């Protein structure tokens, strides 16, 4: 089964909710109610209504349970997702260079998740440490 593609802002919204302790079941419940008001305290800058709009796609639950890939990744988007999803911080857990990032260490499960999330404009290099180049 091919991974469903979502926009970077949607991915960051979902991972922000998860990082703040909101479970996938709670996301589904609130989306079914069409009530995103509890999430406004998590981040006031997000338009969580976009998640309701996305939920009209019958594959929304699959995005939550089976994962997703980002349609187009940016370096700042990747850094945000690494922080939210894997608790990885620049200059502590990896380095940024002119091409992307280097010196990242992930578990096999984290690597599998990251591999799924990356968009086509990213090239993943796996060795002792992971690097990701942007094109």
mmCIF file with all atom_site columns, C-alpha atoms in Angstrom, residues 31-101:
data_model
loop_
_atom_site.group_PDB
_atom_site.id
_atom_site.type_symbol
_atom_site.label_atom_id
_atom_site.label_alt_id
_atom_site.label_comp_id
_atom_site.label_asym_id
_atom_site.label_entity_id
_atom_site.label_seq_id
_atom_site.pdbx_PDB_ins_code
_atom_site.Cartn_x
_atom_site.Cartn_y
_atom_site.Cartn_z
_atom_site.occupancy
_atom_site.B_iso_or_equiv
_atom_site.pdbx_formal_charge
_atom_site.auth_seq_id
_atom_site.auth_comp_id
_atom_site.auth_asym_id
_atom_site.auth_atom_id
_atom_site.pdbx_PDB_model_num
ATOM 1  C CA . UNK A 1 31  ? -12.599 15.513 14.023 1.00 0.00 ? 31  UNK A CA 1
ATOM 2  C CA . UNK A 1 32  ? -15.798 13.415 14.013 1.00 0.00 ? 32  UNK A CA 1
ATOM 3  C CA . UNK A 1 33  ? -17.404 16.048 16.263 1.00 0.00 ? 33  UNK A CA 1
ATOM 4  C CA . UNK A 1 34  ? -16.019 18.758 13.957 1.00 0.00 ? 34  UNK A CA 1
ATOM 5  C CA . UNK A 1 35  ? -14.758 20.503 17.095 1.00 0.00 ? 35  UNK A CA 1
ATOM 6  C CA . UNK A 1 36  ? -11.127 21.608 17.109 1.00 0.00 ? 36  UNK A CA 1
ATOM 7  C CA . UNK A 1 37  ? -11.584 24.123 19.933 1.00 0.00 ? 37  UNK A CA 1
ATOM 8  C CA . UNK A 1 38  ? -9.688  22.005 22.527 1.00 0.00 ? 38  UNK A CA 1
ATOM 9  C CA . UNK A 1 39  ? -6.577  22.244 20.370 1.00 0.00 ? 39  UNK A CA 1
ATOM 10 C CA . UNK A 1 40  ? -6.497  26.041 20.252 1.00 0.00 ? 40  UNK A CA 1
ATOM 11 C CA . UNK A 1 41  ? -4.654  26.022 23.582 1.00 0.00 ? 41  UNK A CA 1
ATOM 12 C CA . UNK A 1 42  ? -1.987  23.716 22.066 1.00 0.00 ? 42  UNK A CA 1
ATOM 13 C CA . UNK A 1 43  ? -1.038  26.234 19.374 1.00 0.00 ? 43  UNK A CA 1
ATOM 14 C CA . UNK A 1 44  ? -2.982  29.384 18.585 1.00 0.00 ? 44  UNK A CA 1
ATOM 15 C CA . UNK A 1 45  ? -1.235  29.905 15.234 1.00 0.00 ? 45  UNK A CA 1
ATOM 16 C CA . UNK A 1 46  ? -2.572  26.739 13.585 1.00 0.00 ? 46  UNK A CA 1
ATOM 17 C CA . UNK A 1 47  ? -5.842  26.535 11.712 1.00 0.00 ? 47  UNK A CA 1
ATOM 18 C CA . UNK A 1 48  ? -6.876  23.104 12.965 1.00 0.00 ? 48  UNK A CA 1
ATOM 19 C CA . UNK A 1 49  ? -9.991  23.408 10.780 1.00 0.00 ? 49  UNK A CA 1
ATOM 20 C CA . UNK A 1 50  ? -7.683  22.135 8.019  1.00 0.00 ? 50  UNK A CA 1
ATOM 21 C CA . UNK A 1 51  ? -7.696  18.738 9.742  1.00 0.00 ? 51  UNK A CA 1
ATOM 22 C CA . UNK A 1 52  ? -11.490 18.652 9.513  1.00 0.00 ? 52  UNK A CA 1
ATOM 23 C CA . UNK A 1 53  ? -11.229 19.546 5.827  1.00 0.00 ? 53  UNK A CA 1
ATOM 24 C CA . UNK A 1 54  ? -8.721  16.729 5.338  1.00 0.00 ? 54  UNK A CA 1
ATOM 25 C CA . UNK A 1 55  ? -10.963 14.297 7.226  1.00 0.00 ? 55  UNK A CA 1
ATOM 26 C CA . UNK A 1 56  ? -13.517 14.405 4.426  1.00 0.00 ? 56  UNK A CA 1
ATOM 27 C CA . UNK A 1 57  ? -10.953 12.220 2.687  1.00 0.00 ? 57  UNK A CA 1
ATOM 28 C CA . UNK A 1 58  ? -11.898 8.677  3.672  1.00 0.00 ? 58  UNK A CA 1
ATOM 29 C CA . UNK A 1 59  ? -8.211  7.892  4.129  1.00 0.00 ? 59  UNK A CA 1
ATOM 30 C CA . UNK A 1 60  ? -7.704  10.271 7.081  1.00 0.00 ? 60  UNK A CA 1
ATOM 31 C CA . UNK A 1 61  ? -7.624  7.494  9.679  1.00 0.00 ? 61  UNK A CA 1
ATOM 32 C CA . UNK A 1 62  ? -5.011  5.703  7.577  1.00 0.00 ? 62  UNK A CA 1
ATOM 33 C CA . UNK A 1 63  ? -2.824  8.810  7.741  1.00 0.00 ? 63  UNK A CA 1
ATOM 34 C CA . UNK A 1 64  ? -2.975  8.619  11.542 1.00 0.00 ? 64  UNK A CA 1
ATOM 35 C CA . UNK A 1 65  ? -2.550  4.877  11.909 1.00 0.00 ? 65  UNK A CA 1
ATOM 36 C CA . UNK A 1 66  ? -0.315  3.931  8.961  1.00 0.00 ? 66  UNK A CA 1
ATOM 37 C CA . UNK A 1 67  ? 1.679   7.134  8.600  1.00 0.00 ? 67  UNK A CA 1
ATOM 38 C CA . UNK A 1 68  ? 2.175   9.524  5.729  1.00 0.00 ? 68  UNK A CA 1
ATOM 39 C CA . UNK A 1 69  ? 4.734   11.110 3.493  1.00 0.00 ? 69  UNK A CA 1
ATOM 40 C CA . UNK A 1 70  ? 5.151   14.836 3.072  1.00 0.00 ? 70  UNK A CA 1
ATOM 41 C CA . UNK A 1 71  ? 4.438   16.179 -0.420 1.00 0.00 ? 71  UNK A CA 1
ATOM 42 C CA . UNK A 1 72  ? 7.369   18.625 -0.350 1.00 0.00 ? 72  UNK A CA 1
ATOM 43 C CA . UNK A 1 73  ? 9.844   18.878 2.522  1.00 0.00 ? 73  UNK A CA 1
ATOM 44 C CA . UNK A 1 74  ? 11.809  21.964 3.508  1.00 0.00 ? 74  UNK A CA 1
ATOM 45 C CA . UNK A 1 75  ? 14.851  22.022 5.762  1.00 0.00 ? 75  UNK A CA 1
ATOM 46 C CA . UNK A 1 76  ? 12.946  23.912 8.472  1.00 0.00 ? 76  UNK A CA 1
ATOM 47 C CA . UNK A 1 77  ? 10.013  21.540 8.110  1.00 0.00 ? 77  UNK A CA 1
ATOM 48 C CA . UNK A 1 78  ? 12.337  18.578 8.544  1.00 0.00 ? 78  UNK A CA 1
ATOM 49 C CA . UNK A 1 79  ? 13.927  20.162 11.617 1.00 0.00 ? 79  UNK A CA 1
ATOM 50 C CA . UNK A 1 80  ? 10.472  20.745 13.118 1.00 0.00 ? 80  UNK A CA 1
ATOM 51 C CA . UNK A 1 81  ? 9.370   17.174 12.401 1.00 0.00 ? 81  UNK A CA 1
ATOM 52 C CA . UNK A 1 82  ? 12.603  15.754 13.850 1.00 0.00 ? 82  UNK A CA 1
ATOM 53 C CA . UNK A 1 83  ? 11.978  17.758 17.026 1.00 0.00 ? 83  UNK A CA 1
ATOM 54 C CA . UNK A 1 84  ? 8.275   16.929 17.321 1.00 0.00 ? 84  UNK A CA 1
ATOM 55 C CA . UNK A 1 85  ? 8.339   13.287 16.274 1.00 0.00 ? 85  UNK A CA 1
ATOM 56 C CA . UNK A 1 86  ? 11.753  12.075 17.451 1.00 0.00 ? 86  UNK A CA 1
ATOM 57 C CA . UNK A 1 87  ? 12.824  14.704 20.011 1.00 0.00 ? 87  UNK A CA 1
ATOM 58 C CA . UNK A 1 88  ? 15.949  15.482 17.943 1.00 0.00 ? 88  UNK A CA 1
ATOM 59 C CA . UNK A 1 89  ? 17.459  18.956 18.245 1.00 0.00 ? 89  UNK A CA 1
ATOM 60 C CA . UNK A 1 90  ? 19.835  20.683 15.828 1.00 0.00 ? 90  UNK A CA 1
ATOM 61 C CA . UNK A 1 91  ? 23.460  20.986 17.057 1.00 0.00 ? 91  UNK A CA 1
ATOM 62 C CA . UNK A 1 92  ? 22.684  18.439 19.761 1.00 0.00 ? 92  UNK A CA 1
ATOM 63 C CA . UNK A 1 93  ? 21.445  15.431 17.774 1.00 0.00 ? 93  UNK A CA 1
ATOM 64 C CA . UNK A 1 94  ? 22.428  16.435 14.218 1.00 0.00 ? 94  UNK A CA 1
ATOM 65 C CA . UNK A 1 95  ? 24.137  19.178 12.238 1.00 0.00 ? 95  UNK A CA 1
ATOM 66 C CA . UNK A 1 96  ? 22.771  21.323 9.434  1.00 0.00 ? 96  UNK A CA 1
ATOM 67 C CA . UNK A 1 97  ? 24.931  22.016 6.384  1.00 0.00 ? 97  UNK A CA 1
ATOM 68 C CA . UNK A 1 98  ? 24.415  23.644 2.984  1.00 0.00 ? 98  UNK A CA 1
ATOM 69 C CA . UNK A 1 99  ? 22.837  20.465 1.536  1.00 0.00 ? 99  UNK A CA 1
ATOM 70 C CA . UNK A 1 100 ? 20.648  19.399 4.452  1.00 0.00 ? 100 UNK A CA 1
ATOM 71 C CA . UNK A 1 101 ? 21.471  17.608 7.701  1.00 0.00 ? 101 UNK A CA 1
#
